[in-house]
mmCIF file of C-alpha atoms and ligand atoms in Angstrom:
data_model
loop_
_atom_site.group_PDB
_atom_site.id
_atom_site.type_symbol
_atom_site.label_atom_id
_atom_site.label_comp_id
_atom_site.label_asym_id
_atom_site.label_seq_id
_atom_site.Cartn_x
_atom_site.Cartn_y
_atom_site.Cartn_z
ATOM 1 C CA MET A 164 -5.197 29.285 -20.156
ATOM 2 C CA VAL A 165 -8.505 28.269 -18.561
ATOM 3 C CA ILE A 166 -10.350 31.058 -16.719
ATOM 4 C CA LEU A 167 -13.449 30.687 -14.573
ATOM 5 C CA VAL A 168 -15.686 33.767 -14.384
ATOM 6 C CA ILE A 169 -18.058 34.048 -11.430
ATOM 7 C CA ASN A 170 -20.916 36.509 -10.951
ATOM 8 C CA ALA A 171 -22.260 35.937 -7.448
ATOM 9 C CA GLY A 172 -25.551 37.669 -6.623
ATOM 10 C CA SER A 173 -27.899 37.628 -3.645
ATOM 11 C CA SER A 174 -29.468 34.275 -4.542
ATOM 12 C CA SER A 175 -27.686 33.182 -7.690
ATOM 13 C CA VAL A 176 -24.231 32.321 -8.983
ATOM 14 C CA LYS A 177 -23.537 32.584 -12.730
ATOM 15 C CA PHE A 178 -20.400 30.999 -14.137
ATOM 16 C CA THR A 179 -18.536 30.735 -17.442
ATOM 17 C CA VAL A 180 -15.366 28.787 -18.179
ATOM 18 C CA PHE A 181 -13.213 30.111 -21.033
ATOM 19 C CA ASP A 182 -10.244 28.537 -22.768
ATOM 20 C CA MET A 183 -8.450 31.780 -23.539
ATOM 21 C CA ALA A 184 -5.714 29.964 -25.489
ATOM 22 C CA ASP A 185 -8.266 28.350 -27.817
ATOM 23 C CA GLN A 186 -9.884 31.435 -29.379
ATOM 24 C CA LYS A 187 -11.469 32.402 -26.047
ATOM 25 C CA LYS A 188 -13.824 29.457 -26.431
ATOM 26 C CA VAL A 189 -16.569 28.963 -23.842
ATOM 27 C CA LEU A 190 -16.003 25.457 -22.452
ATOM 28 C CA ALA A 191 -18.980 25.533 -20.118
ATOM 29 C CA SER A 192 -21.424 27.974 -18.557
ATOM 30 C CA GLY A 193 -24.445 27.975 -16.325
ATOM 31 C CA LEU A 194 -26.396 29.373 -13.449
ATOM 32 C CA ILE A 195 -27.444 28.275 -9.985
ATOM 33 C CA GLU A 196 -30.620 30.037 -8.860
ATOM 34 C CA ARG A 197 -32.662 30.303 -5.677
ATOM 35 C CA ILE A 198 -29.668 29.689 -3.407
ATOM 36 C CA GLY A 199 -30.831 29.496 0.184
ATOM 37 C CA ILE A 200 -34.470 29.171 -0.948
ATOM 38 C CA GLU A 201 -36.395 25.940 -1.510
ATOM 39 C CA GLY A 202 -36.073 24.536 -5.020
ATOM 40 C CA THR A 203 -32.490 25.555 -5.834
ATOM 41 C CA THR A 204 -31.823 24.727 -9.492
ATOM 42 C CA MET A 205 -28.752 24.530 -11.671
ATOM 43 C CA LYS A 206 -28.480 24.970 -15.431
ATOM 44 C CA TYR A 207 -25.255 23.761 -16.989
ATOM 45 C CA SER A 208 -24.170 23.480 -20.615
ATOM 46 C CA ASN A 209 -20.886 22.685 -22.299
ATOM 47 C CA HIS A 210 -19.250 23.348 -25.665
ATOM 48 C CA ARG A 211 -20.360 19.936 -26.951
ATOM 49 C CA GLY A 212 -23.955 21.106 -26.693
ATOM 50 C CA GLU A 213 -24.750 18.913 -23.688
ATOM 51 C CA GLU A 214 -27.112 20.496 -21.194
ATOM 52 C CA ILE A 215 -28.376 19.538 -17.782
ATOM 53 C CA LYS A 216 -30.932 21.234 -15.580
ATOM 54 C CA GLY A 217 -32.283 20.205 -12.223
ATOM 55 C CA GLU A 218 -32.494 20.693 -8.489
ATOM 56 C CA VAL A 219 -29.234 20.793 -6.546
ATOM 57 C CA PRO A 220 -28.473 20.672 -2.801
ATOM 58 C CA VAL A 221 -26.988 24.184 -2.567
ATOM 59 C CA LYS A 222 -27.474 26.294 0.564
ATOM 60 C CA ASN A 223 -24.709 28.897 0.206
ATOM 61 C CA PRO A 224 -22.141 30.212 -2.296
ATOM 62 C CA GLN A 225 -19.553 27.669 -1.136
ATOM 63 C CA ASP A 226 -21.919 24.782 -1.977
ATOM 64 C CA ALA A 227 -22.532 26.503 -5.311
ATOM 65 C CA VAL A 228 -18.835 26.705 -6.242
ATOM 66 C CA ARG A 229 -18.326 23.123 -5.064
ATOM 67 C CA ILE A 230 -21.093 21.836 -7.339
ATOM 68 C CA ILE A 231 -19.812 23.909 -10.270
ATOM 69 C CA ALA A 232 -16.387 22.283 -9.738
ATOM 70 C CA GLU A 233 -18.015 18.811 -9.645
ATOM 71 C CA ARG A 234 -19.822 19.419 -12.937
ATOM 72 C CA LEU A 235 -16.665 20.729 -14.603
ATOM 73 C CA LEU A 236 -14.911 17.443 -13.686
ATOM 74 C CA ASP A 237 -17.913 15.173 -14.370
ATOM 75 C CA ALA A 238 -17.081 12.080 -16.471
ATOM 76 C CA LYS A 239 -19.990 12.763 -18.871
ATOM 77 C CA VAL A 240 -20.623 16.501 -19.066
ATOM 78 C CA GLY A 241 -17.344 17.804 -17.605
ATOM 79 C CA VAL A 242 -14.811 19.849 -19.568
ATOM 80 C CA LEU A 243 -11.719 19.711 -17.325
ATOM 81 C CA LYS A 244 -9.377 16.885 -16.330
ATOM 82 C CA SER A 245 -8.362 18.553 -13.109
ATOM 83 C CA LEU A 246 -9.324 21.684 -11.195
ATOM 84 C CA SER A 247 -5.685 22.718 -11.442
ATOM 85 C CA ASP A 248 -6.433 23.460 -15.130
ATOM 86 C CA ILE A 249 -8.167 26.631 -13.871
ATOM 87 C CA LYS A 250 -5.409 29.244 -13.812
ATOM 88 C CA ALA A 251 -7.398 32.162 -12.408
ATOM 89 C CA ILE A 252 -10.909 33.196 -11.430
ATOM 90 C CA GLY A 253 -12.450 36.527 -12.454
ATOM 91 C CA HIS A 254 -15.229 37.968 -10.308
ATOM 92 C CA ARG A 255 -17.753 40.637 -11.195
ATOM 93 C CA ILE A 256 -17.845 43.175 -8.379
ATOM 94 C CA VAL A 257 -20.403 45.948 -8.442
ATOM 95 C CA GLN A 258 -19.017 48.823 -6.372
ATOM 96 C CA GLY A 259 -15.373 49.857 -6.007
ATOM 97 C CA MET A 260 -16.138 53.583 -5.379
ATOM 98 C CA ASP A 261 -13.061 55.656 -6.186
ATOM 99 C CA LYS A 262 -10.915 53.215 -4.209
ATOM 100 C CA ILE A 263 -10.443 50.490 -6.834
ATOM 101 C CA VAL A 264 -10.509 51.682 -10.441
ATOM 102 C CA GLN A 265 -8.703 48.783 -12.140
ATOM 103 C CA PRO A 266 -9.044 44.995 -12.021
ATOM 104 C CA VAL A 267 -7.156 43.810 -8.921
ATOM 105 C CA LEU A 268 -5.972 40.609 -7.290
ATOM 106 C CA MET A 269 -8.274 39.876 -4.385
ATOM 107 C CA THR A 270 -5.774 40.106 -1.546
ATOM 108 C CA ALA A 271 -6.930 40.557 2.061
ATOM 109 C CA ASP A 272 -6.546 44.347 1.624
ATOM 110 C CA ALA A 273 -8.589 44.391 -1.578
ATOM 111 C CA LYS A 274 -11.310 42.311 0.068
ATOM 112 C CA ASN A 275 -11.470 44.788 2.930
ATOM 113 C CA ILE A 276 -11.976 47.619 0.449
ATOM 114 C CA VAL A 277 -14.776 45.667 -1.271
ATOM 115 C CA ARG A 278 -16.329 45.145 2.179
ATOM 116 C CA ASP A 279 -16.072 48.897 2.938
ATOM 117 C CA CYS A 280 -17.563 49.822 -0.450
ATOM 118 C CA GLY A 281 -20.505 47.599 0.469
ATOM 119 C CA VAL A 282 -22.056 50.532 2.363
ATOM 120 C CA LEU A 283 -23.011 51.883 -1.061
ATOM 121 C CA ALA A 284 -23.944 48.494 -2.583
ATOM 122 C CA PRO A 285 -25.412 46.462 0.260
ATOM 123 C CA LEU A 286 -27.333 44.218 -2.161
ATOM 124 C CA HIS A 287 -24.294 43.353 -4.224
ATOM 125 C CA ASN A 288 -20.805 43.707 -2.705
ATOM 126 C CA PRO A 289 -21.365 41.331 0.245
ATOM 127 C CA HIS A 290 -22.523 38.602 -2.174
ATOM 128 C CA ASN A 291 -19.649 39.282 -4.566
ATOM 129 C CA LEU A 292 -17.303 38.831 -1.599
ATOM 130 C CA MET A 293 -18.973 35.580 -0.601
ATOM 131 C CA GLY A 294 -18.344 34.337 -4.142
ATOM 132 C CA ILE A 295 -14.629 35.138 -3.775
ATOM 133 C CA GLU A 296 -14.401 33.447 -0.394
ATOM 134 C CA ALA A 297 -16.231 30.374 -1.714
ATOM 135 C CA CYS A 298 -13.670 30.106 -4.531
ATOM 136 C CA GLU A 299 -10.799 30.479 -2.056
ATOM 137 C CA ALA A 300 -12.222 27.557 -0.062
ATOM 138 C CA VAL A 301 -13.039 25.226 -2.982
ATOM 139 C CA LEU A 302 -10.134 26.160 -5.299
ATOM 140 C CA PRO A 303 -7.287 27.043 -2.922
ATOM 141 C CA GLY A 304 -4.220 28.593 -4.500
ATOM 142 C CA VAL A 305 -6.013 29.794 -7.651
ATOM 143 C CA PRO A 306 -5.727 33.599 -7.930
ATOM 144 C CA ASN A 307 -8.993 35.549 -7.681
ATOM 145 C CA VAL A 308 -9.293 38.778 -9.653
ATOM 146 C CA GLY A 309 -11.985 41.406 -9.056
ATOM 147 C CA VAL A 310 -13.362 43.355 -12.028
ATOM 148 C CA PHE A 311 -15.476 46.337 -10.982
ATOM 149 C CA ASP A 312 -18.658 47.677 -12.622
ATOM 150 C CA THR A 313 -17.695 51.163 -11.532
ATOM 151 C CA ALA A 314 -14.079 51.115 -12.775
ATOM 152 C CA PHE A 315 -14.670 52.208 -16.381
ATOM 153 C CA HIS A 316 -16.411 55.364 -15.157
ATOM 154 C CA SER A 317 -13.555 56.444 -12.892
ATOM 155 C CA THR A 318 -12.343 58.861 -15.597
ATOM 156 C CA MET A 319 -15.458 61.042 -15.200
ATOM 157 C CA PRO A 320 -14.524 64.613 -14.219
ATOM 158 C CA PRO A 321 -15.951 66.177 -11.024
ATOM 159 C CA ARG A 322 -18.450 68.251 -13.044
ATOM 160 C CA ALA A 323 -20.045 64.952 -14.108
ATOM 161 C CA PHE A 324 -19.747 63.005 -10.870
ATOM 162 C CA LEU A 325 -20.605 65.550 -8.164
ATOM 163 C CA TYR A 326 -24.179 66.119 -7.028
ATOM 164 C CA GLY A 327 -25.406 69.586 -6.086
ATOM 165 C CA LEU A 328 -25.386 68.621 -2.424
ATOM 166 C CA PRO A 329 -23.276 70.264 0.305
ATOM 167 C CA TYR A 330 -19.657 69.361 -0.507
ATOM 168 C CA ASN A 331 -19.039 67.769 2.871
ATOM 169 C CA TYR A 332 -21.229 64.780 1.866
ATOM 170 C CA TYR A 333 -18.678 64.046 -0.837
ATOM 171 C CA GLU A 334 -15.698 64.683 1.423
ATOM 172 C CA THR A 335 -16.888 62.632 4.375
ATOM 173 C CA ASP A 336 -19.199 59.992 2.855
ATOM 174 C CA ARG A 337 -18.001 59.860 -0.782
ATOM 175 C CA ILE A 338 -21.545 60.635 -1.956
ATOM 176 C CA ARG A 339 -21.103 61.116 -5.709
ATOM 177 C CA ARG A 340 -22.010 59.517 -9.006
ATOM 178 C CA TYR A 341 -20.073 56.311 -9.751
ATOM 179 C CA GLY A 342 -21.911 54.694 -12.682
ATOM 180 C CA PHE A 343 -22.391 50.991 -13.340
ATOM 181 C CA HIS A 344 -22.350 48.463 -16.220
ATOM 182 C CA GLY A 345 -18.796 49.761 -16.782
ATOM 183 C CA THR A 346 -17.419 46.424 -17.968
ATOM 184 C CA SER A 347 -20.128 46.347 -20.642
ATOM 185 C CA HIS A 348 -19.719 49.998 -21.713
ATOM 186 C CA GLY A 349 -15.955 49.508 -22.000
ATOM 187 C CA TYR A 350 -16.316 46.246 -23.931
ATOM 188 C CA VAL A 351 -18.810 47.541 -26.516
ATOM 189 C CA ALA A 352 -16.969 50.853 -27.020
ATOM 190 C CA LYS A 353 -13.831 48.873 -27.885
ATOM 191 C CA ALA A 354 -15.787 46.483 -30.113
ATOM 192 C CA ALA A 355 -17.483 49.415 -31.906
ATOM 193 C CA ALA A 356 -14.102 50.980 -32.717
ATOM 194 C CA ALA A 357 -12.897 47.599 -34.033
ATOM 195 C CA LEU A 358 -16.036 47.182 -36.188
ATOM 196 C CA ASP A 359 -15.568 50.705 -37.520
ATOM 197 C CA GLY A 360 -11.878 50.198 -38.218
ATOM 198 C CA ARG A 361 -10.833 53.376 -36.422
ATOM 199 C CA PRO A 362 -8.781 53.664 -33.196
ATOM 200 C CA LEU A 363 -10.817 53.931 -30.000
ATOM 201 C CA GLU A 364 -8.463 56.730 -28.902
ATOM 202 C CA LYS A 365 -9.796 58.961 -31.688
ATOM 203 C CA LEU A 366 -13.549 58.400 -31.364
ATOM 204 C CA LYS A 367 -16.561 59.994 -29.734
ATOM 205 C CA ILE A 368 -18.875 57.150 -28.756
ATOM 206 C CA ILE A 369 -22.164 56.923 -26.876
ATOM 207 C CA THR A 370 -22.924 53.466 -25.506
ATOM 208 C CA ALA A 371 -26.525 52.614 -24.580
ATOM 209 C CA HIS A 372 -26.632 49.499 -22.396
ATOM 210 C CA LEU A 373 -30.382 48.833 -22.300
ATOM 211 C CA GLY A 374 -31.299 45.662 -20.456
ATOM 212 C CA ASN A 375 -33.458 45.069 -17.428
ATOM 213 C CA GLY A 376 -31.241 47.747 -15.885
ATOM 214 C CA GLY A 377 -30.113 50.448 -18.291
ATOM 215 C CA SER A 378 -27.457 53.110 -18.585
ATOM 216 C CA VAL A 379 -25.940 55.363 -21.219
ATOM 217 C CA ALA A 380 -22.297 56.488 -21.278
ATOM 218 C CA ALA A 381 -20.362 59.199 -23.114
ATOM 219 C CA VAL A 382 -16.933 57.893 -24.142
ATOM 220 C CA LEU A 383 -14.256 60.263 -25.477
ATOM 221 C CA ASN A 384 -11.100 58.675 -26.917
ATOM 222 C CA GLY A 385 -11.808 55.510 -24.904
ATOM 223 C CA GLN A 386 -12.398 57.310 -21.620
ATOM 224 C CA CYS A 387 -15.751 57.694 -19.925
ATOM 225 C CA GLN A 388 -16.829 61.348 -19.541
ATOM 226 C CA ASP A 389 -20.286 60.810 -18.084
ATOM 227 C CA THR A 390 -22.836 58.084 -17.489
ATOM 228 C CA SER A 391 -26.481 58.038 -16.521
ATOM 229 C CA MET A 392 -26.341 55.881 -13.373
ATOM 230 C CA GLY A 393 -25.179 57.556 -10.185
ATOM 231 C CA LEU A 394 -24.413 56.692 -6.593
ATOM 232 C CA THR A 395 -26.452 53.538 -7.147
ATOM 233 C CA PRO A 396 -27.872 51.895 -10.278
ATOM 234 C CA LEU A 397 -31.165 53.789 -9.811
ATOM 235 C CA GLU A 398 -30.428 57.092 -11.557
ATOM 236 C CA GLY A 399 -30.775 57.747 -15.276
ATOM 237 C CA VAL A 400 -32.985 56.228 -17.951
ATOM 238 C CA LEU A 401 -36.240 54.403 -17.256
ATOM 239 C CA MET A 402 -35.589 50.725 -16.486
ATOM 240 C CA GLY A 403 -37.533 47.482 -16.083
ATOM 241 C CA THR A 404 -38.447 48.073 -12.437
ATOM 242 C CA ARG A 405 -36.329 51.153 -11.541
ATOM 243 C CA CYS A 406 -37.633 54.709 -11.904
ATOM 244 C CA GLY A 407 -34.472 56.350 -13.248
ATOM 245 C CA ASP A 408 -34.284 60.149 -12.885
ATOM 246 C CA VAL A 409 -36.936 61.535 -10.568
ATOM 247 C CA ASP A 410 -37.258 64.740 -8.545
ATOM 248 C CA THR A 411 -36.285 63.630 -5.032
ATOM 249 C CA SER A 412 -39.076 65.838 -3.682
ATOM 250 C CA ALA A 413 -41.598 63.476 -5.272
ATOM 251 C CA VAL A 414 -40.062 60.620 -3.284
ATOM 252 C CA LEU A 415 -40.051 62.629 -0.058
ATOM 253 C CA TYR A 416 -43.709 63.545 -0.670
ATOM 254 C CA ILE A 417 -44.725 59.883 -1.111
ATOM 255 C CA MET A 418 -42.676 58.831 1.910
ATOM 256 C CA LYS A 419 -44.333 61.423 4.122
ATOM 257 C CA LYS A 420 -47.840 60.813 2.778
ATOM 258 C CA GLU A 421 -47.668 57.015 3.080
ATOM 259 C CA GLY A 422 -45.375 56.901 6.105
ATOM 260 C CA LEU A 423 -42.798 54.792 4.212
ATOM 261 C CA THR A 424 -39.520 53.796 5.833
ATOM 262 C CA PRO A 425 -36.330 54.338 3.786
ATOM 263 C CA ASP A 426 -36.264 50.591 3.006
ATOM 264 C CA GLN A 427 -39.862 50.667 1.790
ATOM 265 C CA ALA A 428 -39.138 53.699 -0.394
ATOM 266 C CA ASP A 429 -36.042 51.942 -1.733
ATOM 267 C CA ASN A 430 -38.202 48.947 -2.662
ATOM 268 C CA LEU A 431 -40.771 51.190 -4.373
ATOM 269 C CA LEU A 432 -38.151 52.970 -6.486
ATOM 270 C CA ASN A 433 -36.027 49.926 -7.346
ATOM 271 C CA LYS A 434 -38.537 47.104 -7.629
ATOM 272 C CA LYS A 435 -41.968 48.559 -8.381
ATOM 273 C CA SER A 436 -41.313 51.530 -10.651
ATOM 274 C CA GLY A 437 -39.982 51.894 -14.191
ATOM 275 C CA VAL A 438 -41.739 50.049 -17.002
ATOM 276 C CA LEU A 439 -43.383 47.711 -14.465
ATOM 277 C CA GLY A 440 -44.938 50.577 -12.526
ATOM 278 C CA LEU A 441 -45.937 52.690 -15.529
ATOM 279 C CA ALA A 442 -47.354 49.952 -17.785
ATOM 280 C CA GLY A 443 -49.343 48.234 -15.047
ATOM 281 C CA VAL A 444 -49.511 44.787 -16.648
ATOM 282 C CA GLY A 445 -47.448 42.994 -14.008
ATOM 283 C CA SER A 446 -44.343 42.666 -16.182
ATOM 284 C CA SER A 447 -41.135 44.614 -16.544
ATOM 285 C CA ASP A 448 -40.141 42.663 -19.665
ATOM 286 C CA LEU A 449 -40.269 44.887 -22.730
ATOM 287 C CA ARG A 450 -41.433 41.974 -24.854
ATOM 288 C CA ASP A 451 -44.621 41.685 -22.779
ATOM 289 C CA VAL A 452 -45.179 45.436 -22.714
ATOM 290 C CA GLU A 453 -44.575 45.763 -26.470
ATOM 291 C CA GLY A 454 -47.040 42.894 -27.022
ATOM 292 C CA GLN A 455 -49.722 44.607 -24.933
ATOM 293 C CA ALA A 456 -49.091 47.964 -26.621
ATOM 294 C CA ASP A 457 -49.583 46.264 -29.999
ATOM 295 C CA LYS A 458 -52.967 45.040 -28.734
ATOM 296 C CA GLY A 459 -53.979 48.629 -27.960
ATOM 297 C CA ASN A 460 -53.038 49.006 -24.256
ATOM 298 C CA LYS A 461 -52.503 52.757 -23.909
ATOM 299 C CA LEU A 462 -50.523 52.688 -20.653
ATOM 300 C CA CYS A 463 -48.104 50.175 -22.190
ATOM 301 C CA ALA A 464 -47.672 52.370 -25.269
ATOM 302 C CA GLN A 465 -47.081 55.357 -22.989
ATOM 303 C CA ALA A 466 -44.483 53.484 -20.897
ATOM 304 C CA LEU A 467 -42.575 52.581 -24.068
ATOM 305 C CA ASP A 468 -42.786 56.173 -25.259
ATOM 306 C CA ILE A 469 -41.313 57.401 -21.944
ATOM 307 C CA TYR A 470 -38.578 54.737 -22.153
ATOM 308 C CA ALA A 471 -37.557 55.843 -25.651
ATOM 309 C CA TYR A 472 -37.798 59.551 -24.797
ATOM 310 C CA ARG A 473 -35.471 59.213 -21.793
ATOM 311 C CA VAL A 474 -32.791 57.431 -23.817
ATOM 312 C CA LYS A 475 -33.155 60.020 -26.608
ATOM 313 C CA LYS A 476 -32.590 62.834 -24.101
ATOM 314 C CA TYR A 477 -29.375 61.226 -22.855
ATOM 315 C CA ILE A 478 -28.130 60.784 -26.425
ATOM 316 C CA GLY A 479 -28.673 64.504 -27.064
ATOM 317 C CA ALA A 480 -27.067 65.487 -23.776
ATOM 318 C CA TYR A 481 -24.017 63.300 -24.348
ATOM 319 C CA MET A 482 -23.546 64.595 -27.906
ATOM 320 C CA ALA A 483 -23.197 68.008 -26.258
ATOM 321 C CA VAL A 484 -20.794 66.571 -23.640
ATOM 322 C CA LEU A 485 -18.633 65.001 -26.358
ATOM 323 C CA GLY A 486 -18.878 67.956 -28.774
ATOM 324 C CA GLY A 487 -20.235 65.664 -31.514
ATOM 325 C CA LEU A 488 -20.511 61.945 -32.089
ATOM 326 C CA ASP A 489 -18.928 59.276 -34.297
ATOM 327 C CA ILE A 490 -20.741 56.117 -33.151
ATOM 328 C CA LEU A 491 -23.873 55.332 -31.136
ATOM 329 C CA VAL A 492 -23.905 51.765 -29.786
ATOM 330 C CA PHE A 493 -26.924 49.757 -28.639
ATOM 331 C CA THR A 494 -26.317 46.756 -26.394
ATOM 332 C CA ALA A 495 -27.893 44.393 -23.783
ATOM 333 C CA GLY A 496 -31.325 42.699 -23.895
ATOM 334 C CA VAL A 497 -33.410 45.624 -25.182
ATOM 335 C CA GLY A 498 -30.623 47.345 -27.126
ATOM 336 C CA GLU A 499 -29.636 44.160 -28.951
ATOM 337 C CA ASN A 500 -33.110 42.767 -29.580
ATOM 338 C CA SER A 501 -35.855 45.361 -29.701
ATOM 339 C CA ILE A 502 -36.164 46.568 -33.282
ATOM 340 C CA THR A 503 -39.111 48.796 -32.358
ATOM 341 C CA MET A 504 -37.427 50.377 -29.317
ATOM 342 C CA ARG A 505 -34.274 51.240 -31.300
ATOM 343 C CA ALA A 506 -36.477 52.806 -33.989
ATOM 344 C CA ALA A 507 -38.504 54.735 -31.379
ATOM 345 C CA ILE A 508 -35.350 56.096 -29.719
ATOM 346 C CA LEU A 509 -33.894 57.219 -33.054
ATOM 347 C CA LYS A 510 -37.110 58.688 -34.493
ATOM 348 C CA GLY A 511 -36.568 62.345 -35.352
ATOM 349 C CA LEU A 512 -32.794 62.275 -34.825
ATOM 350 C CA GLU A 513 -31.948 62.248 -38.559
ATOM 351 C CA GLY A 514 -31.472 66.030 -38.408
ATOM 352 C CA ILE A 515 -28.642 65.669 -35.914
ATOM 353 C CA GLY A 516 -26.886 63.022 -37.982
ATOM 354 C CA LEU A 517 -28.357 59.718 -36.792
ATOM 355 C CA LYS A 518 -29.960 58.037 -39.816
ATOM 356 C CA LEU A 519 -31.352 54.598 -39.104
ATOM 357 C CA ASP A 520 -31.575 52.089 -41.969
ATOM 358 C CA ALA A 521 -34.956 50.402 -41.373
ATOM 359 C CA ALA A 522 -34.000 47.236 -43.267
ATOM 360 C CA LYS A 523 -30.681 46.823 -41.421
ATOM 361 C CA ASN A 524 -32.409 47.556 -38.106
ATOM 362 C CA SER A 525 -34.854 44.702 -38.767
ATOM 363 C CA VAL A 526 -32.149 42.042 -39.161
ATOM 364 C CA ARG A 527 -31.770 39.789 -36.109
ATOM 365 C CA SER A 528 -28.235 38.536 -35.591
ATOM 366 C CA PRO A 529 -25.916 37.645 -32.717
ATOM 367 C CA GLU A 530 -23.075 39.447 -34.544
ATOM 368 C CA PRO A 531 -21.920 43.064 -34.114
ATOM 369 C CA ARG A 532 -23.463 45.086 -36.931
ATOM 370 C CA VAL A 533 -24.075 48.552 -38.407
ATOM 371 C CA ILE A 534 -27.734 49.653 -38.601
ATOM 372 C CA SER A 535 -27.271 53.227 -39.902
ATOM 373 C CA THR A 536 -27.648 54.175 -43.556
ATOM 374 C CA ASP A 537 -24.473 54.339 -45.647
ATOM 375 C CA ASP A 538 -24.736 58.145 -45.750
ATOM 376 C CA SER A 539 -25.438 58.599 -42.037
ATOM 377 C CA PRO A 540 -22.926 61.134 -40.616
ATOM 378 C CA ILE A 541 -22.959 59.176 -37.339
ATOM 379 C CA LYS A 542 -22.677 55.387 -37.341
ATOM 380 C CA ILE A 543 -25.202 53.378 -35.348
ATOM 381 C CA HIS A 544 -24.053 49.952 -34.143
ATOM 382 C CA VAL A 545 -25.661 47.000 -32.402
ATOM 383 C CA ILE A 546 -22.947 45.189 -30.423
ATOM 384 C CA PRO A 547 -23.843 42.163 -28.283
ATOM 385 C CA THR A 548 -22.252 42.734 -24.914
ATOM 386 C CA ASN A 549 -20.116 40.063 -23.295
ATOM 387 C CA GLU A 550 -19.249 41.070 -19.742
ATOM 388 C CA GLU A 551 -18.005 37.567 -18.929
ATOM 389 C CA LEU A 552 -15.456 37.665 -21.750
ATOM 390 C CA ALA A 553 -14.366 41.167 -20.717
ATOM 391 C CA ILE A 554 -13.851 39.905 -17.146
ATOM 392 C CA ALA A 555 -11.933 36.864 -18.431
ATOM 393 C CA GLU A 556 -9.662 39.111 -20.544
ATOM 394 C CA ALA A 557 -8.948 41.409 -17.605
ATOM 395 C CA THR A 558 -8.277 38.369 -15.409
ATOM 396 C CA VAL A 559 -5.789 36.862 -17.865
ATOM 397 C CA LYS A 560 -3.957 40.177 -18.114
ATOM 398 C CA LEU A 561 -3.557 40.412 -14.365
ATOM 399 C CA ALA A 562 -2.973 36.740 -13.606
ATOM 400 C CA SER A 563 -0.243 36.366 -16.198
HETATM 401 P P1 AMP B 799 -30.595 41.954 -19.876
HETATM 402 O O1 AMP B 799 -30.767 42.583 -18.535
HETATM 403 O O2 AMP B 799 -29.540 42.580 -20.717
HETATM 404 O O3 AMP B 799 -30.522 40.451 -19.834
HETATM 405 O O4 AMP B 799 -31.961 42.277 -20.668
HETATM 406 C C1 AMP B 799 -33.169 41.660 -20.309
HETATM 407 C C2 AMP B 799 -34.316 42.437 -20.892
HETATM 408 O O5 AMP B 799 -34.183 42.571 -22.316
HETATM 409 C C3 AMP B 799 -35.673 41.753 -20.717
HETATM 410 O O6 AMP B 799 -36.243 42.033 -19.478
HETATM 411 C C4 AMP B 799 -36.471 42.358 -21.851
HETATM 412 O O7 AMP B 799 -37.085 43.545 -21.374
HETATM 413 C C5 AMP B 799 -35.473 42.733 -22.907
HETATM 414 N N1 AMP B 799 -35.539 41.911 -24.109
HETATM 415 C C6 AMP B 799 -34.909 40.749 -24.371
HETATM 416 N N2 AMP B 799 -35.253 40.301 -25.617
HETATM 417 C C7 AMP B 799 -36.091 41.225 -26.135
HETATM 418 C C8 AMP B 799 -36.798 41.360 -27.387
HETATM 419 N N3 AMP B 799 -36.676 40.450 -28.372
HETATM 420 N N4 AMP B 799 -37.580 42.431 -27.559
HETATM 421 C C9 AMP B 799 -37.706 43.366 -26.583
HETATM 422 N N5 AMP B 799 -37.069 43.299 -25.413
HETATM 423 C C10 AMP B 799 -36.281 42.252 -25.180
#
């Protein structure tokens, strides 16, 4: 069964084509960037190792899906004989609030809910919807399935998801914590249980998805109990350009002092803060900041220290939430690749059962692996995330 997975953003469309019947093999994948801006480019590669990259005439998501379809059928680099080979399309959707908590077929009703949930994800849901509508136009009759970033966190109890705001804001506006990266947290928790050889339903797991955006989740017997992101993907740990947890009074102070509009404050907190804002070297990429810290830049070293400290605090908090811990999982760009950041996060946690094996931590590999010592009471795993595969699996389940 061939499944197309689409992740439609504000100016990009990412795609992956899986043959789920042939060991979930990736037939082709790629990315169209700068849609609607001059210099739109497309990267495309297939399972034969052929790659193409270049400018494409794409002005909107519909053009994007059309050109993806053309490449998939291309005589040289294509991987499909006919578009009818595609049995279903899985879409990443960011915000489903508490209205959609499972993968769903994108019927007119479901699309309306995604549209309504867009009030809380104005930068994401409208573009996700455009991706669905583009697929409906270019691939008519193929079922579209929505897989929601928020869904995995829907099992959080009210004590974890309610803010200390007047209750009517929850009742009337659904202001609460939703959490994000749920597809990734769910995928790596399951993979960690498989690597460990114990059932997910009997494990206490903390998943640390540390990429450009970052979040930590507490997973009890396969169900999310708490996560660090909130109403939007701004709350929680320090991120590439997002501030994470901050006293809202600090924001109100800056807004008043500088006369910032809500949109300007939003931009400051989401795009100019985090590692970018603290390190001050014009990059939010941890590789650059680690490089500068190695050369003696004190602000870069401090930003990395804050990054590690925030994650460490969430690990401690979630061990308390779970009443112990069996496995800590690192995933995403930083979690999978930064040997020094993993070591910094885990420094001093031996006493609470997290013993890192320095040699195992230093191994670079695309495979899921254990990096704790053999006698560590709590296992530490590095599990490469694969949100596309998780979306494809959910899509197959629903479509068949
Ligand atoms: P993601 O959002 O999961 O794609 O993660 C992207 C981020 O991972 C980048 O912005 C980097 O900060 C980080 N990253 C990727 N590779 C490395 C590496 N080898 N060392 C440190 N950080 C890395």
